[in-house]
Coordinates of C-alpha atoms in Angstrom, one line a residue:
M1 CA 26.6 -66.3 22.4
A2 CA 28.9 -68.9 24.2
R3 CA 28.2 -71.9 22.0
Q4 CA 26.4 -72.2 18.6
T5 CA 22.6 -72.8 18.8
V6 CA 20.6 -75.0 16.7
F7 CA 16.4 -74.5 16.5
Y8 CA 14.2 -77.2 15.4
G9 CA 10.8 -76.7 14.3
A10 CA 8.8 -74.4 11.8
V11 CA 10.9 -72.2 9.9
I12 CA 9.1 -69.5 7.8
S13 CA 11.3 -67.1 5.1
P14 CA 10.5 -64.9 2.3
E15 CA 11.9 -65.7 -1.2
T16 CA 10.1 -63.0 -3.2
L17 CA 6.9 -60.7 -3.5
S18 CA 5.1 -64.2 -4.5
E19 CA 6.8 -66.9 -2.8
Y20 CA 8.1 -68.0 0.9
Q21 CA 9.2 -70.7 2.3
A22 CA 7.6 -72.4 5.1
Y23 CA 8.8 -75.8 6.3
P24 CA 7.5 -77.4 9.5
H25 CA 10.2 -79.5 10.7
S26 CA 13.8 -77.5 9.8
L27 CA 17.3 -77.5 11.7
L28 CA 18.8 -74.1 11.8
C29 CA 22.2 -73.6 13.1
V30 CA 23.3 -70.3 14.4
N31 CA 26.9 -69.7 15.2
T32 CA 28.7 -68.0 18.0
S33 CA 29.0 -64.8 15.8
G34 CA 25.4 -64.4 15.7
N35 CA 25.2 -65.6 12.0
I36 CA 23.0 -68.7 10.3
N37 CA 25.5 -71.8 9.5
W38 CA 23.2 -74.2 7.8
I39 CA 19.5 -75.2 7.4
V40 CA 18.2 -78.2 6.9
E41 CA 14.8 -77.8 5.6
D42 CA 12.9 -81.1 6.4
V43 CA 13.7 -83.3 9.5
V44 CA 11.9 -86.2 10.8
D45 CA 12.3 -86.5 14.6
S46 CA 14.5 -89.8 14.2
A47 CA 17.0 -87.9 11.7
V48 CA 17.7 -85.2 14.2
Q49 CA 20.9 -86.7 16.2
D50 CA 22.4 -88.2 13.2
L51 CA 22.4 -84.5 11.4
L52 CA 23.8 -83.3 14.4
S53 CA 26.5 -85.2 14.3
Q54 CA 27.2 -84.7 10.7
Y55 CA 27.1 -81.4 11.3
G56 CA 29.6 -81.4 14.5
A57 CA 26.7 -79.6 16.4
L58 CA 26.1 -81.8 19.1
E59 CA 27.3 -79.7 22.1
A60 CA 25.1 -77.3 21.0
D61 CA 22.5 -75.4 22.9
F62 CA 19.3 -77.2 21.3
I63 CA 15.7 -75.2 21.2
E64 CA 12.7 -77.4 20.0
L65 CA 9.8 -75.4 19.5
K66 CA 6.3 -76.4 19.8
H67 CA 3.3 -77.0 17.8
G68 CA 2.2 -73.4 17.0
E69 CA 5.5 -71.7 17.3
F70 CA 7.8 -70.9 14.2
I71 CA 11.1 -68.7 13.5
M72 CA 10.7 -66.2 10.9
P73 CA 12.9 -63.0 9.9
G74 CA 12.9 -59.9 12.1
F75 CA 10.6 -57.3 11.1
V76 CA 12.4 -54.2 9.4
D77 CA 10.4 -50.7 10.2
T78 CA 12.0 -48.2 7.9
H79 CA 10.1 -45.1 8.9
T80 CA 9.5 -44.2 12.3
H81 CA 9.7 -41.0 14.7
A82 CA 11.0 -42.1 18.2
P83 CA 10.1 -38.6 19.9
Q84 CA 6.9 -38.9 18.8
V85 CA 5.7 -42.1 20.8
P86 CA 4.7 -40.1 24.0
N87 CA 1.7 -38.5 21.6
I88 CA 1.0 -42.0 20.1
G89 CA -2.9 -41.9 19.6
S90 CA -3.3 -38.3 19.9
G91 CA -4.0 -35.2 17.5
Q92 CA -5.9 -37.7 15.0
Q93 CA -8.4 -35.4 13.9
H94 CA -6.0 -33.2 12.1
E95 CA -4.2 -33.5 9.0
L96 CA -0.4 -33.5 8.6
L97 CA 0.5 -29.5 8.4
D98 CA -1.9 -28.8 11.7
W99 CA -1.1 -32.0 13.3
L100 CA 2.6 -31.1 12.9
A101 CA 2.2 -27.8 14.3
Q102 CA -0.2 -28.1 17.4
Y103 CA 0.7 -32.1 18.4
T104 CA 4.6 -32.9 17.0
F105 CA 6.6 -29.9 17.1
P106 CA 5.5 -28.8 20.9
M107 CA 6.4 -32.5 22.3
E108 CA 9.5 -32.9 20.1
A109 CA 10.9 -29.7 21.6
R110 CA 11.2 -31.1 25.0
F111 CA 13.6 -33.6 23.4
S112 CA 16.2 -30.3 24.5
D113 CA 16.2 -31.7 27.6
V114 CA 18.9 -34.6 27.3
G115 CA 17.2 -36.7 31.1
F116 CA 14.2 -36.1 29.5
A117 CA 15.1 -38.0 26.2
R118 CA 16.9 -40.3 28.3
R119 CA 14.1 -41.4 30.1
A120 CA 11.9 -41.4 27.0
Y121 CA 14.1 -43.4 24.4
E122 CA 15.1 -46.0 27.3
S123 CA 10.6 -46.9 27.1
V124 CA 10.6 -46.3 23.1
V125 CA 13.3 -48.4 21.9
R126 CA 12.3 -51.4 24.5
R127 CA 8.6 -51.2 23.2
I128 CA 10.0 -51.3 19.4
I129 CA 11.9 -54.2 20.1
D130 CA 9.4 -56.0 21.9
C131 CA 7.1 -55.6 18.9
G132 CA 9.3 -57.7 17.0
T133 CA 11.5 -55.1 14.9
T134 CA 14.9 -55.9 14.9
T135 CA 16.2 -53.0 12.3
C136 CA 14.6 -49.7 12.7
C137 CA 15.1 -46.3 11.1
Y138 CA 14.5 -43.7 13.6
Y139 CA 14.1 -40.2 12.9
G140 CA 15.4 -38.2 16.3
T141 CA 14.7 -34.7 16.7
L142 CA 17.1 -31.8 15.7
H143 CA 19.1 -31.8 18.8
L144 CA 22.1 -33.5 19.2
E145 CA 22.9 -34.5 22.3
S146 CA 19.6 -36.3 22.5
T147 CA 20.0 -38.1 19.3
K148 CA 23.1 -39.3 20.7
V149 CA 21.4 -40.9 23.8
L150 CA 18.9 -42.1 21.1
A151 CA 21.9 -43.8 19.3
D152 CA 23.5 -45.2 22.7
I153 CA 20.2 -46.6 24.1
V154 CA 19.7 -48.7 20.5
H155 CA 23.2 -49.7 21.1
A156 CA 22.7 -50.8 24.5
Y157 CA 19.4 -53.2 23.7
G158 CA 21.2 -54.7 20.7
Q159 CA 18.8 -53.7 18.2
R160 CA 20.2 -53.3 14.4
A161 CA 19.1 -49.3 13.7
F162 CA 19.8 -46.5 11.4
V163 CA 19.4 -43.2 13.4
G164 CA 19.1 -39.7 12.2
K165 CA 18.8 -36.2 13.8
C166 CA 16.5 -34.1 11.9
N167 CA 17.6 -31.2 9.9
M168 CA 15.0 -28.5 9.8
D169 CA 16.5 -24.8 9.5
R170 CA 12.9 -23.2 8.2
H171 CA 9.1 -23.4 8.4
A172 CA 9.1 -24.7 12.4
P173 CA 8.3 -22.8 15.5
D174 CA 11.1 -20.6 17.1
N175 CA 11.8 -22.9 20.0
Y176 CA 12.4 -25.6 17.5
V177 CA 14.2 -24.8 14.4
E178 CA 17.7 -24.8 13.8
P179 CA 19.7 -21.6 13.3
S180 CA 21.5 -22.0 10.2
A181 CA 22.4 -24.1 7.3
D182 CA 25.9 -24.5 9.0
A183 CA 24.6 -25.8 12.2
S184 CA 22.4 -28.2 11.0
L185 CA 25.1 -29.8 9.1
A186 CA 27.7 -29.6 11.8
A187 CA 25.6 -31.1 14.4
T188 CA 24.7 -34.0 11.3
H189 CA 28.4 -34.3 11.0
A190 CA 28.9 -34.5 14.9
L191 CA 25.9 -37.2 15.3
I192 CA 27.6 -39.3 12.3
A193 CA 31.0 -39.3 14.2
H194 CA 29.5 -40.2 17.5
I195 CA 27.6 -43.1 15.9
R196 CA 30.3 -44.6 14.0
A197 CA 32.4 -44.3 17.5
L198 CA 30.3 -46.8 19.0
P199 CA 31.5 -50.3 20.0
S200 CA 29.3 -52.2 17.7
P201 CA 28.3 -51.6 13.8
L202 CA 24.7 -52.7 14.5
V203 CA 23.8 -48.7 14.6
Q204 CA 24.3 -46.6 11.7
P205 CA 23.9 -43.0 11.0
V206 CA 21.5 -41.7 8.6
I207 CA 21.1 -38.4 6.7
T208 CA 17.6 -37.0 7.9
P209 CA 16.2 -33.6 6.2
R210 CA 12.8 -33.7 7.5
F211 CA 11.0 -32.9 4.6
A212 CA 11.6 -30.2 2.0
I213 CA 9.5 -27.5 3.9
S214 CA 11.7 -27.7 6.7
C215 CA 15.0 -27.5 4.7
T216 CA 16.4 -24.2 2.8
P217 CA 18.2 -24.8 -0.7
P218 CA 21.6 -24.0 1.2
L219 CA 20.9 -27.0 3.7
L220 CA 19.4 -29.3 1.2
G221 CA 22.5 -28.9 -1.3
A222 CA 25.1 -29.5 2.0
L223 CA 23.3 -32.5 2.9
G224 CA 23.3 -33.7 -1.0
A225 CA 27.3 -33.2 -1.2
L226 CA 27.6 -35.1 2.2
A227 CA 26.0 -38.1 0.8
R228 CA 28.0 -37.6 -2.2
A229 CA 31.3 -37.6 -0.3
D230 CA 30.0 -40.4 1.9
Q231 CA 28.2 -43.0 -0.5
S232 CA 28.3 -45.3 2.7
L233 CA 25.4 -43.1 4.3
L234 CA 21.7 -44.0 4.0
I235 CA 19.2 -40.8 3.7
Q236 CA 15.7 -40.6 5.0
T237 CA 13.1 -38.1 4.3
H238 CA 9.6 -37.7 3.6
L239 CA 7.8 -37.6 0.1
S240 CA 4.4 -36.4 -1.1
E241 CA 2.6 -37.6 2.3
N242 CA -0.3 -34.8 2.3
A243 CA -1.9 -32.8 -0.9
S244 CA -1.4 -29.7 1.2
E245 CA 2.3 -30.7 1.9
V246 CA 2.9 -31.2 -2.2
T247 CA 1.1 -27.9 -2.9
F248 CA 3.5 -26.1 -0.8
T249 CA 6.6 -27.8 -1.4
R250 CA 5.8 -26.8 -5.1
S251 CA 5.7 -23.2 -4.2
L252 CA 9.2 -23.2 -1.8
F253 CA 11.0 -24.9 -5.1
S254 CA 9.4 -23.3 -8.5
E255 CA 12.7 -24.5 -10.3
C256 CA 11.6 -27.9 -9.7
T257 CA 9.6 -30.0 -11.6
S258 CA 8.2 -32.2 -8.8
Y259 CA 8.2 -32.9 -5.3
T260 CA 10.7 -35.8 -6.1
D261 CA 12.5 -33.8 -8.3
V262 CA 13.4 -31.6 -5.3
Y263 CA 15.4 -34.6 -3.8
D264 CA 17.0 -35.4 -7.2
H265 CA 17.7 -31.7 -7.8
Y266 CA 19.6 -31.6 -4.5
G267 CA 21.4 -35.0 -5.0
L268 CA 19.6 -36.7 -2.4
L269 CA 17.9 -39.5 -4.5
G270 CA 19.9 -42.6 -5.0
P271 CA 19.7 -46.0 -3.8
R272 CA 20.1 -45.3 -0.4
T273 CA 17.3 -43.0 0.0
V274 CA 14.2 -44.1 2.1
L275 CA 11.2 -42.1 0.9
A276 CA 8.2 -42.2 3.6
H277 CA 4.7 -42.2 2.3
A278 CA 4.6 -41.1 -1.4
V279 CA 1.2 -41.3 -1.8
Y280 CA 0.8 -38.1 -4.5
L281 CA 3.5 -39.2 -7.4
D282 CA 2.8 -38.7 -11.1
D283 CA 4.0 -41.1 -13.7
A284 CA 7.5 -39.2 -14.1
E285 CA 8.2 -39.3 -10.2
V286 CA 7.4 -42.9 -10.2
A287 CA 9.9 -43.2 -13.2
L288 CA 12.1 -41.2 -11.4
I289 CA 12.5 -43.2 -8.4
K290 CA 12.7 -46.4 -10.2
A291 CA 15.6 -44.9 -12.4
R292 CA 17.4 -43.8 -9.2
D293 CA 16.7 -47.0 -7.7
A294 CA 15.2 -45.1 -4.1
G295 CA 13.2 -47.1 -1.8
V296 CA 9.7 -46.3 -0.2
S297 CA 8.5 -46.8 3.0
H298 CA 5.0 -47.3 2.9
C299 CA 3.2 -46.2 6.1
P300 CA -0.7 -47.2 5.8
T301 CA -1.6 -46.6 9.1
S302 CA -0.4 -43.0 9.1
N303 CA -2.0 -42.5 5.7
F304 CA -5.3 -43.6 7.1
N305 CA -5.0 -41.9 10.5
L306 CA -4.1 -38.4 9.2
S307 CA -6.4 -38.6 5.9
S308 CA -3.5 -38.4 3.9
G309 CA -4.4 -40.8 1.2
I310 CA -3.4 -44.2 -0.2
C311 CA 0.2 -45.2 -1.3
K312 CA -0.2 -46.9 -4.7
V313 CA 2.1 -50.0 -3.7
G314 CA 0.8 -52.6 -6.3
A315 CA 2.0 -50.2 -9.1
M316 CA 5.2 -49.7 -7.5
L317 CA 5.9 -53.1 -7.1
D318 CA 5.1 -53.9 -10.5
K319 CA 7.7 -51.6 -11.7
G320 CA 10.2 -53.2 -9.6
I321 CA 10.7 -50.4 -6.9
K322 CA 11.7 -51.4 -3.4
V323 CA 9.0 -51.0 -1.0
G324 CA 9.2 -51.8 3.0
L325 CA 6.7 -50.9 5.5
G326 CA 6.9 -48.1 8.3
T327 CA 4.7 -47.9 11.5
D328 CA 5.4 -43.6 11.1
V329 CA 4.7 -43.2 15.0
S330 CA 2.9 -41.1 16.1
G331 CA 1.1 -40.5 12.5
G332 CA 0.2 -43.9 12.8
F333 CA -0.8 -45.0 16.3
S334 CA 0.9 -48.5 16.9
T335 CA 4.7 -49.2 17.0
S336 CA 4.4 -52.6 15.9
I337 CA 4.8 -53.2 12.3
L338 CA 2.0 -56.1 12.7
T339 CA -0.6 -53.1 12.5
A340 CA 1.2 -51.8 9.4
I341 CA 1.1 -55.3 7.6
Q342 CA -2.6 -55.3 8.4
H343 CA -3.4 -51.7 7.2
A344 CA -1.5 -52.5 4.1
S345 CA -3.7 -55.3 3.3
I346 CA -6.6 -52.9 3.6
A347 CA -5.3 -50.4 1.5
S348 CA -4.4 -52.6 -1.1
K349 CA -8.3 -53.8 -1.0
A350 CA -9.6 -50.3 -0.9
L351 CA -7.4 -49.4 -4.0
A352 CA -8.9 -52.5 -5.9
F353 CA -12.3 -51.3 -5.3
H354 CA -11.9 -48.5 -7.2
S355 CA -9.2 -49.4 -9.6
P356 CA -9.5 -52.8 -11.0
A357 CA -6.4 -54.8 -12.0
P358 CA -5.0 -53.7 -15.6
A359 CA -4.5 -57.2 -17.3
E360 CA -0.8 -57.1 -17.3
A361 CA -0.7 -56.2 -13.3
T362 CA 0.5 -58.7 -10.8
F363 CA -0.1 -56.3 -7.8
A364 CA -1.8 -53.2 -8.7
G365 CA -5.5 -53.0 -8.3
R366 CA -5.5 -56.2 -6.4
Q367 CA -5.1 -57.3 -2.9
L368 CA -1.8 -57.8 -1.4
P369 CA -1.3 -61.9 -1.1
L370 CA 0.4 -63.1 2.3
S371 CA 3.7 -63.4 0.3
A372 CA 3.9 -60.1 -0.2
L373 CA 3.3 -58.8 3.3
L374 CA 5.8 -61.0 4.8
H375 CA 8.3 -59.7 2.2
L376 CA 7.2 -55.8 2.8
A377 CA 7.6 -56.3 6.3
T378 CA 11.0 -58.2 6.2
L379 CA 13.0 -58.7 3.0
G380 CA 11.3 -55.7 1.2
G381 CA 12.5 -53.2 4.1
A382 CA 15.9 -55.0 4.2
Q383 CA 16.1 -54.0 0.3
V384 CA 15.0 -50.1 0.9
C385 CA 17.6 -49.9 4.0
G386 CA 20.6 -51.5 1.5
L387 CA 20.7 -54.7 4.0
Q388 CA 19.3 -57.2 1.9
D389 CA 22.6 -59.4 2.1
R390 CA 22.5 -59.4 5.9
V391 CA 19.0 -59.5 7.2
G392 CA 15.5 -60.0 6.0
S393 CA 15.1 -63.6 5.2
L394 CA 17.0 -67.0 6.9
A395 CA 19.6 -68.1 4.8
P396 CA 23.1 -69.4 5.4
G397 CA 25.5 -66.4 6.0
K398 CA 22.9 -64.2 7.0
A399 CA 22.7 -62.9 10.5
F400 CA 20.3 -64.5 12.9
D401 CA 18.1 -61.3 13.2
A402 CA 14.5 -63.4 13.7
L403 CA 11.7 -63.7 15.8
L404 CA 10.5 -66.7 17.9
V405 CA 6.6 -66.7 17.7
S406 CA 3.9 -68.3 19.2
V407 CA 0.2 -68.5 17.8
R408 CA -0.6 -70.9 20.7
A409 CA -3.2 -70.1 23.0
D410 CA -0.7 -70.1 26.1
A411 CA 0.5 -66.8 24.3
G412 CA -2.2 -65.1 26.4
N413 CA -3.5 -63.0 23.5
P414 CA -7.5 -63.7 23.6
G415 CA -8.0 -62.6 19.9
L416 CA -6.1 -65.2 18.3
W417 CA -7.1 -68.8 18.1
G418 CA -4.0 -70.8 19.3
A419 CA -3.0 -73.6 16.9
D420 CA -3.1 -75.6 19.9
L421 CA -6.5 -75.8 20.1
D422 CA -6.9 -76.6 16.3
R423 CA -5.1 -79.7 17.3
E424 CA -7.0 -80.6 20.4
L425 CA -10.5 -79.9 18.4
C426 CA -9.4 -80.7 14.8
T427 CA -10.1 -77.2 13.3
G428 CA -6.8 -77.1 11.7
D429 CA -5.3 -78.5 8.3
G430 CA -2.3 -80.1 7.2
A431 CA 1.5 -79.1 7.2
R432 CA 2.2 -76.3 4.8
G433 CA -1.4 -75.2 5.3
G434 CA -1.1 -75.2 8.6
L435 CA 2.1 -72.8 9.0
D436 CA 0.2 -70.6 6.0
A437 CA -3.0 -70.3 8.4
M438 CA -0.3 -69.7 11.9
L439 CA 1.3 -66.8 9.9
E440 CA -1.8 -65.4 8.6
R441 CA -3.4 -65.5 12.1
F442 CA -0.1 -63.9 13.6
F443 CA -0.2 -61.1 10.8
F444 CA -4.1 -60.2 11.2
T445 CA -4.6 -61.2 15.3
G446 CA -1.2 -61.4 16.8
D447 CA 0.4 -58.8 18.9
D448 CA 3.6 -58.5 21.2
R449 CA 2.7 -61.1 22.9
N450 CA 2.7 -63.4 20.1
V451 CA 6.6 -62.2 19.9
R452 CA 7.7 -65.0 22.4
R453 CA 11.4 -64.0 21.3
V454 CA 13.4 -61.3 19.1
Y455 CA 17.1 -62.0 18.4
V456 CA 19.5 -59.5 16.9
Q457 CA 23.0 -60.9 15.4
G458 CA 22.1 -64.6 17.2
R459 CA 22.0 -62.5 20.3
W460 CA 18.4 -62.7 22.5
I461 CA 17.3 -59.0 22.9
G462 CA 13.4 -58.9 23.6
G463 CA 9.9 -60.6 23.6
A464 CA 7.3 -61.4 25.8
E465 CA 9.0 -64.4 27.0
E466 CA 12.0 -62.3 28.2
R467 CA 9.6 -60.2 30.6
R468 CA 8.1 -62.9 32.5

């Protein structure tokens, strides 16, 4: 950004699972480094110039939002598979293990061709950014060079991300398996070095054992040693997604007390671990995740789509476990966190049908409120990734990773009733109520057309408006 920028209009930002800020007339200043300088929460039109003068911002670029537009933190996708996007919407009649064998592994094997990977990943990253994802945890394939390409493309687009090369040295097709634990570890070190040599720190490496089934004990042990030696590294993996997967895993690691204990046993369970799914956990596993301060990526679209089950997110939140949302493409059939928000809401309602809320519960056995859905999609995901001090909410000193959202009819989404029509036909309500309604309709009827601009570290990198 050549100059500082001041936005004037509605701002929405999470605080806790139960509370969020929603101010209809705020001034928000982003400095030349892409960080938020200051926010003034309620500003009448007549006071704008005086405040700009007071803060020395009269020469700043000034962006005034229209009625029906608001600024909110960007989405954090804590779990997705970049090489699976070409398969999106395919193979949904299968459960996990058959789906991997018949659809996923054959597609991922094609990424041995670096040219193919480059062409595919250009489209993949562009789509994910335009859906409003400012931070993404990407699984690549087991191929080092193609995963380097993924990291390079993410860097070129300016997205904040964690990029990992899958570690998998067993229980995979002959054309899609690593020759040894040593080879897998060496490629992991090479990817880490490549990513850390990029000019911008927005892209970071992540240790990525695909899941326990695909990793021999020597490989898990080596990855655990790497995690202990370099505690800045994030770890991402799958946990208890499918009942058959859990049974198979237990048969492979009889020395461990549970699936979760496998990761703990090999030094891969800690405060920077992102555990995708976590559907079939017993009480001891939940307690272990909490004790290690690990985070959970809730992937409801995939869990429904592959008939895996429903993660008991409310109970985890009541125990203080960090939870974010993941699209889990292509188990999930959408690259948009909006779809994950919608299905997280439905999942919580489905659980509430069969397991009414205990008297002492805040979230367990209840539908997730709008505040919790906002938190999961933004600040909760940032907490899972260890980025809560930088992103996930809008506050002075934090990076301006944000979305400019429009819930106006002129955004071109026929499924969303525009806030401008509310004003014209007097179907809306008051200022705070109006912003609550706008956020809710964006979450439940919005799509990428309503994501007008996507900013990361103050830089406008995508969104529907850019594509005009």
